[in-house]
Amino acid sequence: MQSNLVMFPIAEFSRQDTQVKEKSVTQYERAEQQFLELLATEDLDNNLDKKFAIIRDFEKAVAMAIDTAYEHDSQDNSAHCFLQRILYWINRLNLFWYDDLRRYTNERSLYLSSCRNHIEASWQKWELAQIDVTELKNLNVKQALIERANADLEPLLSPASRYIREEMSKTGYCHLLAIASFDGLVEGSRLSRILGGAANEVQCTLVRVLLEEYGNGRLSRKHSTFFAKMLDEFGMNTEPEGYFDLVPWEVLACANHNFLLTERRRYYLRYSGGLTYFEVAGPAAYKNYLVAAQRLGLSDAAMGYWELHIKEDERHGRWMLEDVALPLAELYPDDAWELLLGYDQEKLMSDRAAKAVVNSIRQAEKIKY
């Protein structure tokens, strides 16, 4: 990955925007820089007193962002983005990036853990409020999973999907690749964190999914390698997180949500339900991107990743439903509704992220950078 941690771009406001809003955005920008300084502090937990002023200002910004984003349910993207970026900087320490080992000096910091837990508590409460959990608990879980999977396998085209298929330009396609590289270049990494433990058919199915994502141990066949080839075809940056500043908070939220679910064994069913949706619905999204690339007359290298995923994820979707979700519903009859919660949350958050990505693409096409 790149050696320098990056700042997120501040939105440009019109002259009519209030000074208070401008001040809050500037404060978030400054607070993230302060947090990155804390992240790099040697033995942070034993040096908190030396960083008192920085910690005070940072925590003040976090409190303001939580109040704005979750308590008042504001549409202020800067507050959401700040919080999701902070969570991501902490969560990414759970993966190894083959970079400077000193970056992991605080990977078990109690202070960083408390920051993550504080933000997650408010964020997850806000996310859960958007799902009718009571209704899920009253459903026939296996029937509901099958019905959801059948509906999401070939959904009707949304306005966003039609835009990608029929209107998106080459500039927009490159912007799509830039944002998608955030996940595409480290694909499957979070799945690896739930595979340990007792062996059974469910575990073995998940291992099979991971192995295919990782090209069965061959770098040339790893899915991220195919994604890098698409980027390379346009002379784009192929380093993980190379376009981090372009990633909407809605996409970051999906990543952070998966970090949370794979970090907690208690959320195993929720993660399995979410992964079931991801694998079932993936081919439909990738077909949109493939159609766009074909319409633009792009080379095989510029679209190869989508073709690979359409073929493999159709299989993965069946595996996840038939060999993971449904067996887990039988194994945990009293908690099986959590599979539906994970499924529905992943769908909700993915749809939200997709809309944000299309909005970002439209803006990029206006700029034509």
C-alpha positions as CSV (number, residue, x, y, z in Angstrom):
1,M,0.0,0.0,0.0
2,Q,1.0,3.6,-0.2
3,S,3.4,4.8,2.5
4,N,1.6,8.0,3.3
5,L,-1.8,8.0,5.0
6,V,-4.2,10.3,3.1
7,M,-6.7,12.9,4.0
8,F,-10.3,12.8,2.8
9,P,-11.3,15.7,0.5
10,I,-13.4,18.4,2.0
11,A,-16.7,19.1,0.2
12,E,-16.9,22.5,-1.5
13,F,-19.8,24.4,-0.2
14,S,-21.5,27.4,-1.8
15,R,-21.2,30.8,-0.3
16,Q,-24.8,30.4,1.1
17,D,-23.7,27.6,3.4
18,T,-23.3,28.6,7.0
19,Q,-20.0,29.2,8.8
20,V,-21.0,26.6,11.4
21,K,-21.1,23.9,8.8
22,E,-17.8,25.0,7.2
23,K,-16.3,25.0,10.7
24,S,-17.5,21.4,11.4
25,V,-16.1,20.1,8.2
26,T,-12.7,21.7,8.9
27,Q,-12.8,20.2,12.4
28,Y,-13.4,16.7,11.1
29,E,-10.5,17.1,8.7
30,R,-8.2,18.2,11.5
31,A,-9.5,15.5,13.9
32,E,-8.7,12.7,11.4
33,Q,-5.2,14.0,11.1
34,Q,-5.0,14.1,14.9
35,F,-6.2,10.5,15.0
36,L,-3.6,9.3,12.5
37,E,-1.0,10.9,14.7
38,L,-2.3,8.9,17.6
39,L,-2.4,5.8,15.5
40,A,1.3,6.1,14.8
41,T,2.3,6.9,18.4
42,E,4.7,4.3,19.8
43,D,3.0,2.5,22.7
44,L,0.0,4.7,22.6
45,D,-1.8,3.4,25.7
46,N,1.2,4.3,27.9
47,N,1.6,7.7,26.4
48,L,-2.0,9.0,26.4
49,D,-1.1,11.8,28.9
50,K,1.4,13.2,26.5
51,K,-1.3,13.4,23.8
52,F,-3.9,14.9,26.0
53,A,-4.6,18.0,23.9
54,I,-4.9,16.0,20.7
55,I,-7.1,13.4,22.3
56,R,-9.4,16.1,23.7
57,D,-9.9,17.7,20.3
58,F,-10.3,14.4,18.6
59,E,-12.9,13.1,21.0
60,K,-14.8,16.4,20.8
61,A,-15.1,15.9,17.0
62,V,-16.2,12.3,17.4
63,A,-18.9,13.4,19.9
64,M,-20.1,16.1,17.5
65,A,-20.2,13.7,14.5
66,I,-22.1,11.0,16.4
67,D,-24.7,13.6,17.5
68,T,-25.0,14.9,14.0
69,A,-25.0,11.5,12.1
70,Y,-26.9,9.2,14.5
71,E,-28.7,11.2,17.2
72,H,-30.2,13.7,14.8
73,D,-30.0,11.4,11.7
74,S,-28.5,14.2,9.7
75,Q,-27.7,13.9,6.0
76,D,-24.4,15.6,6.7
77,N,-22.1,13.4,4.7
78,S,-19.0,14.9,6.4
79,A,-20.0,13.5,9.8
80,H,-20.8,10.1,8.4
81,C,-17.6,10.0,6.4
82,F,-15.4,11.1,9.4
83,L,-16.8,8.3,11.6
84,Q,-16.6,5.6,9.0
85,R,-13.0,6.6,8.2
86,I,-12.0,6.5,11.8
87,L,-13.5,3.0,12.2
88,Y,-11.8,1.9,9.0
89,W,-8.3,3.0,10.2
90,I,-8.8,1.0,13.3
91,N,-10.4,-2.1,11.6
92,R,-7.8,-2.4,8.9
93,L,-5.2,-3.3,11.6
94,N,-6.8,-6.7,11.6
95,L,-5.5,-7.4,8.2
96,F,-1.8,-7.5,7.1
97,W,-0.8,-5.2,4.3
98,Y,2.9,-6.2,3.8
99,D,4.0,-2.7,4.8
100,D,6.0,-1.2,7.6
101,L,5.7,-3.4,10.7
102,R,5.7,-0.3,12.9
103,R,2.2,0.5,11.6
104,Y,0.9,-2.3,13.8
105,T,2.4,-1.1,17.0
106,N,-1.0,-0.2,18.4
107,E,-3.1,-3.1,17.0
108,R,-4.2,-4.2,20.5
109,S,-4.4,-0.7,22.0
110,L,-7.2,-0.4,24.6
111,Y,-7.7,3.2,23.7
112,L,-8.2,2.4,20.0
113,S,-10.6,-0.4,21.0
114,S,-12.6,2.0,23.1
115,C,-12.8,4.5,20.2
116,R,-14.1,1.8,17.9
117,N,-16.6,0.5,20.4
118,H,-17.9,4.0,21.2
119,I,-18.5,4.8,17.5
120,E,-19.9,1.4,16.7
121,A,-22.4,1.5,19.6
122,S,-24.1,4.6,18.2
123,W,-23.7,3.6,14.6
124,Q,-25.1,0.1,15.0
125,K,-28.1,1.3,17.0
126,W,-28.8,3.7,14.1
127,E,-28.4,0.9,11.5
128,L,-30.6,-1.5,13.4
129,A,-33.4,1.1,13.7
130,Q,-33.9,0.8,10.0
131,I,-34.8,-2.9,10.2
132,D,-38.0,-4.4,11.7
133,V,-36.4,-7.0,13.9
134,T,-39.7,-8.1,15.4
135,E,-41.1,-9.0,12.0
136,L,-38.0,-11.1,11.2
137,K,-38.4,-13.1,14.4
138,N,-41.9,-14.1,13.3
139,L,-40.9,-15.4,9.8
140,N,-40.3,-18.9,8.7
141,V,-36.5,-18.4,8.3
142,K,-35.8,-21.1,5.7
143,Q,-38.7,-20.1,3.5
144,A,-37.8,-16.4,3.8
145,L,-34.2,-17.0,2.9
146,I,-35.2,-19.0,-0.2
147,E,-37.7,-16.3,-1.3
148,R,-35.2,-13.5,-0.8
149,A,-32.5,-15.4,-2.8
150,N,-34.9,-16.1,-5.7
151,A,-35.9,-12.4,-5.8
152,D,-32.3,-11.1,-5.6
153,L,-30.8,-13.5,-8.1
154,E,-32.3,-11.6,-11.1
155,P,-33.8,-8.3,-9.8
156,L,-35.6,-5.8,-11.9
157,L,-33.2,-3.1,-13.2
158,S,-33.1,0.0,-11.0
159,P,-32.6,3.5,-12.3
160,A,-29.0,3.3,-11.1
161,S,-28.5,0.0,-13.0
162,R,-29.9,1.4,-16.2
163,Y,-27.7,4.4,-15.9
164,I,-24.6,2.2,-15.6
165,R,-25.7,0.0,-18.5
166,E,-26.9,2.7,-20.9
167,E,-25.3,6.0,-20.1
168,M,-22.1,5.8,-18.1
169,S,-19.1,7.0,-20.0
170,K,-15.5,5.7,-20.1
171,T,-14.7,8.4,-17.5
172,G,-17.4,7.1,-15.3
173,Y,-16.2,3.5,-15.8
174,C,-12.8,4.4,-14.6
175,H,-14.3,6.2,-11.6
176,L,-16.3,3.0,-10.9
177,L,-13.1,1.0,-11.0
178,A,-11.3,3.4,-8.7
179,I,-14.0,3.1,-6.0
180,A,-14.4,-0.6,-6.5
181,S,-10.7,-1.2,-6.1
182,F,-11.1,-0.4,-2.4
183,D,-12.7,-3.9,-2.0
184,G,-11.6,-5.6,-5.2
185,L,-7.8,-5.5,-4.4
186,V,-8.2,-7.1,-1.0
187,E,-11.2,-9.3,-1.9
188,G,-12.2,-12.1,0.5
189,S,-9.9,-10.9,3.3
190,R,-12.6,-10.4,5.9
191,L,-14.1,-13.9,5.1
192,S,-10.8,-15.5,6.2
193,R,-11.4,-14.3,9.8
194,I,-14.4,-16.6,10.5
195,L,-13.0,-19.9,9.2
196,G,-11.3,-21.1,12.4
197,G,-12.9,-23.5,14.8
198,A,-14.6,-26.9,14.7
199,A,-15.0,-28.6,11.3
200,N,-18.3,-29.3,9.6
201,E,-19.9,-29.0,6.2
202,V,-20.7,-25.3,6.7
203,Q,-17.1,-24.4,7.6
204,C,-15.8,-26.4,4.6
205,T,-18.2,-24.6,2.2
206,L,-16.9,-21.3,3.4
207,V,-13.4,-22.4,2.9
208,R,-14.2,-23.4,-0.6
209,V,-15.6,-19.9,-1.3
210,L,-12.5,-18.4,0.1
211,L,-10.2,-20.7,-1.9
212,E,-11.9,-19.7,-5.1
213,E,-11.6,-16.0,-4.2
214,Y,-7.9,-16.6,-3.7
215,G,-7.4,-18.5,-6.9
216,N,-6.8,-21.7,-4.9
217,G,-3.5,-20.3,-3.7
218,R,-2.2,-19.1,-7.1
219,L,-1.6,-15.3,-7.3
220,S,-2.2,-15.3,-11.1
221,R,-5.7,-16.7,-10.5
222,K,-6.6,-14.7,-7.4
223,H,-9.6,-12.4,-8.0
224,S,-7.8,-9.3,-6.9
225,T,-5.2,-10.0,-9.7
226,F,-8.0,-9.8,-12.3
227,F,-9.1,-6.6,-10.8
228,A,-5.6,-5.2,-10.9
229,K,-5.4,-6.0,-14.6
230,M,-8.5,-3.9,-15.2
231,L,-6.9,-1.0,-13.5
232,D,-3.6,-1.5,-15.3
233,E,-5.5,-1.5,-18.6
234,F,-6.3,2.2,-18.0
235,G,-2.9,3.1,-16.4
236,M,-4.6,3.4,-13.0
237,N,-3.1,2.9,-9.6
238,T,-3.1,-0.8,-8.6
239,E,-2.1,-0.3,-5.0
240,P,-4.7,-1.2,-2.4
241,E,-6.4,1.9,-1.0
242,G,-4.9,3.9,-3.9
243,Y,-8.2,5.7,-4.4
244,F,-9.3,5.7,-0.8
245,D,-10.3,9.4,-0.9
246,L,-12.9,8.7,-3.5
247,V,-14.7,6.0,-1.5
248,P,-18.2,7.2,-0.3
249,W,-18.9,6.7,3.4
250,E,-21.7,4.3,2.4
251,V,-19.1,2.0,0.9
252,L,-16.9,2.3,4.0
253,A,-19.8,1.5,6.2
254,C,-20.3,-1.9,4.3
255,A,-16.6,-2.7,5.0
256,N,-16.8,-1.7,8.6
257,H,-20.0,-3.6,9.1
258,N,-18.3,-6.7,7.9
259,F,-15.3,-6.1,10.1
260,L,-17.6,-6.0,13.1
261,L,-19.5,-9.1,12.2
262,T,-16.3,-11.2,11.5
263,E,-14.7,-9.9,14.7
264,R,-17.6,-11.1,16.9
265,R,-18.3,-14.9,17.0
266,R,-21.7,-14.0,18.4
267,Y,-22.6,-12.4,15.1
268,Y,-21.7,-15.5,13.0
269,L,-25.2,-16.0,11.8
270,R,-25.6,-12.3,10.9
271,Y,-22.4,-12.5,8.9
272,S,-23.4,-15.7,7.2
273,G,-26.7,-14.2,6.2
274,G,-25.0,-11.1,4.9
275,L,-22.5,-13.1,2.8
276,T,-25.4,-15.1,1.4
277,Y,-27.0,-11.9,0.0
278,F,-23.6,-10.7,-1.2
279,E,-22.9,-13.8,-3.2
280,V,-26.5,-14.2,-4.5
281,A,-26.9,-10.6,-5.6
282,G,-23.3,-10.1,-6.9
283,P,-23.8,-11.5,-10.4
284,A,-26.6,-9.1,-11.2
285,A,-24.4,-6.1,-10.3
286,Y,-21.5,-7.4,-12.2
287,K,-23.6,-8.0,-15.3
288,N,-24.4,-4.3,-15.2
289,Y,-20.7,-3.4,-15.2
290,L,-20.0,-6.0,-18.0
291,V,-22.8,-4.6,-20.2
292,A,-21.4,-1.1,-19.7
293,A,-17.9,-2.2,-20.6
294,Q,-19.1,-4.0,-23.7
295,R,-21.1,-1.0,-24.8
296,L,-18.0,1.2,-24.4
297,G,-16.0,-1.3,-26.6
298,L,-13.4,-2.0,-23.9
299,S,-10.9,-4.8,-24.1
300,D,-11.2,-8.2,-22.4
301,A,-8.6,-7.2,-19.9
302,A,-10.7,-4.1,-18.9
303,M,-13.7,-6.3,-18.0
304,G,-12.3,-9.7,-17.2
305,Y,-13.0,-9.5,-13.5
306,W,-16.7,-9.1,-14.0
307,E,-16.9,-12.1,-16.3
308,L,-15.1,-14.2,-13.7
309,H,-17.3,-13.1,-10.9
310,I,-20.6,-13.7,-12.8
311,K,-19.5,-17.3,-13.4
312,E,-18.1,-18.0,-9.9
313,D,-20.5,-16.0,-7.8
314,E,-23.6,-17.7,-9.3
315,R,-22.1,-20.9,-7.9
316,H,-21.1,-19.3,-4.6
317,G,-24.6,-18.0,-4.2
318,R,-26.0,-21.5,-4.4
319,W,-23.4,-22.7,-1.9
320,M,-24.1,-20.0,0.6
321,L,-27.9,-20.6,0.5
322,E,-28.0,-24.4,0.3
323,D,-24.9,-25.3,2.2
324,V,-24.4,-22.5,4.7
325,A,-27.6,-20.4,5.5
326,L,-30.2,-23.2,5.4
327,P,-28.1,-25.7,7.4
328,L,-27.4,-22.9,10.0
329,A,-31.1,-22.2,10.3
330,E,-31.6,-25.8,11.3
331,L,-28.7,-25.9,13.6
332,Y,-29.8,-22.7,15.4
333,P,-33.6,-22.7,15.3
334,D,-34.0,-20.1,18.1
335,D,-31.5,-17.7,16.6
336,A,-32.0,-18.4,12.9
337,W,-33.8,-15.0,12.4
338,E,-30.3,-13.5,12.7
339,L,-29.5,-14.9,9.3
340,L,-32.4,-12.8,7.9
341,L,-31.1,-9.8,9.8
342,G,-27.7,-10.2,8.3
343,Y,-29.2,-10.7,4.8
344,D,-31.5,-7.7,5.0
345,Q,-28.8,-5.4,6.5
346,E,-26.4,-6.4,3.8
347,K,-29.0,-5.7,1.1
348,L,-30.0,-2.4,2.6
349,M,-26.4,-1.2,3.1
350,S,-25.3,-2.5,-0.4
351,D,-28.2,-0.6,-2.1
352,R,-27.3,2.5,-0.2
353,A,-23.7,2.2,-1.2
354,A,-24.6,1.5,-4.9
355,K,-26.6,4.7,-5.0
356,A,-23.7,6.7,-3.5
357,V,-21.3,5.2,-6.1
358,V,-23.6,6.2,-9.0
359,N,-23.9,9.7,-7.6
360,S,-20.1,9.9,-7.4
361,I,-19.8,8.6,-10.9
362,R,-22.2,11.3,-12.2
363,Q,-20.2,14.0,-10.4
364,A,-16.9,12.6,-11.9
365,E,-18.4,12.7,-15.4
366,K,-19.2,16.3,-15.0
367,I,-15.7,17.1,-13.8
368,K,-14.1,14.7,-16.4
369,Y,-10.8,14.6,-14.5
